[in-house]
Amino acid sequence: MVRLLNAIIKGLGYVLRVMLIVTVALICVQVFWRYALGSPLTWTEQLCRFIFIWMMMLGIPVLFHKKSFMAFDLLLNALPDRRREIVTLFIDIAICVFAAFWLVGTVQLCAGTMNKLTSGVRIHYYWLYGAQAVSSALILWVMGTQTVQCFRQLASGGKKGGKQP
């Protein structure tokens, strides 16, 4: 399961890179059409916005997996090892609970927008809101895996080499 998750996160890294390249290309096309040809395209701005939303939502689980998110950990690092592990386990469980509620809410949101289309590019709204559902499911998976690892580490009573990707 962990290997599959690592492969998915690695694949997401490539997908995010492609999405960034596509967004930059679309913005360059929009600037060229607007200023060189004097006739701006109407669909590029909205498509870039949708891709940007997907990039942000897919980037969150990658950051959680790599433990690269911003955190105020001055107080956490001041705790003794055992207490730090307990607090970390509690934080991981809280993130899992939040991700589960977020997943349920976004699935309901997607179900409620099945027949609605965006005005510009005529994409179903569930494709836009689906980014949140995918992100929350991946966060739940990533943090669930980290919670299990943290619990095993806490139960064994010792550290196993620090951070694990």
Short mmCIF file of C-alpha atoms in Angstrom, two decimals:
data_model
loop_
_atom_site.label_atom_id
_atom_site.label_comp_id
_atom_site.label_asym_id
_atom_site.label_seq_id
_atom_site.Cartn_x
_atom_site.Cartn_y
_atom_site.Cartn_z
CA MET A 1 0.00 0.00 0.00
CA VAL A 2 2.81 2.39 0.87
CA ARG A 3 4.60 1.65 -2.41
CA LEU A 4 1.41 2.36 -4.36
CA LEU A 5 0.97 5.63 -2.49
CA ASN A 6 4.60 6.60 -3.19
CA ALA A 7 4.08 5.84 -6.90
CA ILE A 8 0.88 7.90 -7.00
CA ILE A 9 2.56 10.84 -5.29
CA LYS A 10 5.49 10.62 -7.70
CA GLY A 11 3.04 10.53 -10.62
CA LEU A 12 1.22 13.54 -9.19
CA GLY A 13 4.52 15.41 -9.24
CA TYR A 14 4.78 14.83 -12.99
CA VAL A 15 1.12 15.75 -13.53
CA LEU A 16 1.61 18.98 -11.58
CA ARG A 17 4.63 19.87 -13.71
CA VAL A 18 2.64 19.32 -16.91
CA MET A 19 -0.26 21.37 -15.56
CA LEU A 20 2.12 24.24 -14.77
CA ILE A 21 3.58 24.12 -18.29
CA VAL A 22 0.08 24.09 -19.83
CA THR A 23 -0.99 27.03 -17.67
CA VAL A 24 2.05 29.09 -18.64
CA ALA A 25 1.51 28.24 -22.33
CA LEU A 26 -2.17 29.24 -22.15
CA ILE A 27 -1.29 32.53 -20.48
CA CYS A 28 1.32 33.24 -23.17
CA VAL A 29 -1.26 32.48 -25.87
CA GLN A 30 -3.74 34.79 -24.15
CA VAL A 31 -1.20 37.63 -23.93
CA PHE A 32 -0.23 37.18 -27.60
CA TRP A 33 -3.85 37.19 -28.77
CA ARG A 34 -4.75 40.18 -26.61
CA TYR A 35 -1.80 42.46 -27.40
CA ALA A 36 -0.47 41.28 -30.77
CA LEU A 37 -3.76 40.44 -32.47
CA GLY A 38 -6.04 42.75 -30.48
CA SER A 39 -8.64 40.04 -30.00
CA PRO A 40 -8.45 38.35 -26.59
CA LEU A 41 -9.50 34.73 -26.22
CA THR A 42 -12.33 34.22 -23.77
CA TRP A 43 -11.70 30.62 -22.75
CA THR A 44 -8.01 30.70 -21.76
CA GLU A 45 -8.48 32.68 -18.54
CA GLN A 46 -11.18 30.40 -17.21
CA LEU A 47 -9.34 27.24 -18.21
CA CYS A 48 -6.17 28.52 -16.51
CA ARG A 49 -8.19 29.19 -13.36
CA PHE A 50 -9.57 25.64 -13.37
CA ILE A 51 -6.12 24.13 -13.95
CA PHE A 52 -4.72 26.31 -11.17
CA ILE A 53 -7.42 25.06 -8.75
CA TRP A 54 -6.56 21.46 -9.65
CA MET A 55 -2.84 22.19 -9.20
CA MET A 56 -3.44 23.59 -5.72
CA MET A 57 -5.70 20.73 -4.69
CA LEU A 58 -3.33 18.05 -6.01
CA GLY A 59 -0.32 19.78 -4.49
CA ILE A 60 -1.67 19.57 -0.95
CA PRO A 61 -1.41 15.76 -0.63
CA VAL A 62 2.07 15.89 -2.16
CA LEU A 63 3.14 18.39 0.50
CA PHE A 64 1.63 16.27 3.27
CA HIS A 65 3.37 13.18 1.91
CA LYS A 66 6.76 14.89 1.78
CA LYS A 67 6.09 16.65 5.10
CA SER A 68 6.94 19.93 3.37
CA PHE A 69 4.00 22.00 4.55
CA MET A 70 4.54 25.04 6.73
CA ALA A 71 4.17 24.43 10.43
CA PHE A 72 4.81 26.32 13.62
CA ASP A 73 6.71 23.58 15.39
CA LEU A 74 8.73 25.54 17.93
CA LEU A 75 6.58 24.27 20.80
CA LEU A 76 6.35 20.77 19.35
CA ASN A 77 10.14 20.50 19.09
CA ALA A 78 10.51 21.69 22.68
CA LEU A 79 8.63 18.63 23.95
CA PRO A 80 10.38 15.42 24.97
CA ASP A 81 10.45 12.71 22.27
CA ARG A 82 7.60 10.61 23.65
CA ARG A 83 5.24 13.57 24.12
CA ARG A 84 6.17 14.92 20.68
CA GLU A 85 5.21 11.58 19.13
CA ILE A 86 1.88 11.60 21.00
CA VAL A 87 1.08 15.16 19.88
CA THR A 88 2.11 14.28 16.31
CA LEU A 89 -0.19 11.25 16.39
CA PHE A 90 -3.05 13.45 17.64
CA ILE A 91 -2.41 16.00 14.88
CA ASP A 92 -2.33 13.26 12.22
CA ILE A 93 -5.62 11.83 13.50
CA ALA A 94 -7.19 15.31 13.49
CA ILE A 95 -6.11 15.85 9.89
CA CYS A 96 -7.59 12.45 8.94
CA VAL A 97 -10.90 13.36 10.57
CA PHE A 98 -10.95 16.73 8.79
CA ALA A 99 -10.12 15.07 5.45
CA ALA A 100 -12.93 12.54 5.94
CA PHE A 101 -15.50 15.29 6.61
CA TRP A 102 -14.14 17.30 3.69
CA LEU A 103 -14.43 14.26 1.41
CA VAL A 104 -18.06 13.66 2.38
CA GLY A 105 -18.91 17.33 1.87
CA THR A 106 -17.25 17.61 -1.51
CA VAL A 107 -18.83 14.40 -2.79
CA GLN A 108 -22.22 15.88 -1.86
CA LEU A 109 -21.24 19.14 -3.57
CA CYS A 110 -20.24 17.27 -6.74
CA ALA A 111 -23.50 15.32 -6.70
CA GLY A 112 -25.46 18.56 -6.39
CA THR A 113 -23.80 20.12 -9.44
CA MET A 114 -24.15 17.23 -11.89
CA ASN A 115 -26.19 19.16 -14.46
CA LYS A 116 -24.59 22.60 -14.11
CA LEU A 117 -22.10 23.93 -16.67
CA THR A 118 -19.64 26.80 -16.38
CA SER A 119 -20.51 29.82 -18.46
CA GLY A 120 -17.27 30.19 -20.44
CA VAL A 121 -15.77 26.86 -21.40
CA ARG A 122 -18.94 24.82 -20.74
CA ILE A 123 -17.32 22.33 -18.35
CA HIS A 124 -19.45 20.58 -15.75
CA TYR A 125 -18.96 22.09 -12.30
CA TYR A 126 -18.35 18.66 -10.82
CA TRP A 127 -15.03 18.59 -12.69
CA LEU A 128 -14.07 21.77 -10.88
CA TYR A 129 -15.38 20.71 -7.46
CA GLY A 130 -14.03 17.20 -7.98
CA ALA A 131 -10.55 18.59 -7.31
CA GLN A 132 -11.52 18.94 -3.66
CA ALA A 133 -12.85 15.39 -3.50
CA VAL A 134 -9.70 13.95 -5.06
CA SER A 135 -7.51 16.07 -2.80
CA SER A 136 -9.35 15.12 0.38
CA ALA A 137 -9.28 11.42 -0.52
CA LEU A 138 -5.53 11.57 -1.18
CA ILE A 139 -4.93 13.53 2.03
CA LEU A 140 -6.93 10.93 3.94
CA TRP A 141 -4.81 8.17 2.40
CA VAL A 142 -1.49 9.96 2.99
CA MET A 143 -2.28 11.00 6.53
CA GLY A 144 -3.86 7.63 7.34
CA THR A 145 -0.63 5.95 6.27
CA GLN A 146 1.44 8.40 8.31
CA THR A 147 -0.87 7.92 11.31
CA VAL A 148 -0.41 4.15 11.19
CA GLN A 149 3.37 4.59 10.94
CA CYS A 150 3.34 7.06 13.83
CA PHE A 151 1.20 4.73 15.95
CA ARG A 152 3.52 1.78 15.24
CA GLN A 153 6.52 3.92 16.12
CA LEU A 154 4.85 5.05 19.34
CA ALA A 155 3.83 1.48 20.23
CA SER A 156 7.34 0.15 19.61
CA GLY A 157 8.72 2.81 21.93
CA GLY A 158 11.53 3.99 19.67
CA LYS A 159 12.37 6.09 16.66
CA LYS A 160 12.90 4.52 13.26
CA GLY A 161 15.21 6.90 11.45
CA GLY A 162 13.25 10.16 11.65
CA LYS A 163 11.07 11.40 8.81
CA GLN A 164 9.73 8.88 6.36
CA PRO A 165 8.52 10.05 2.96
#
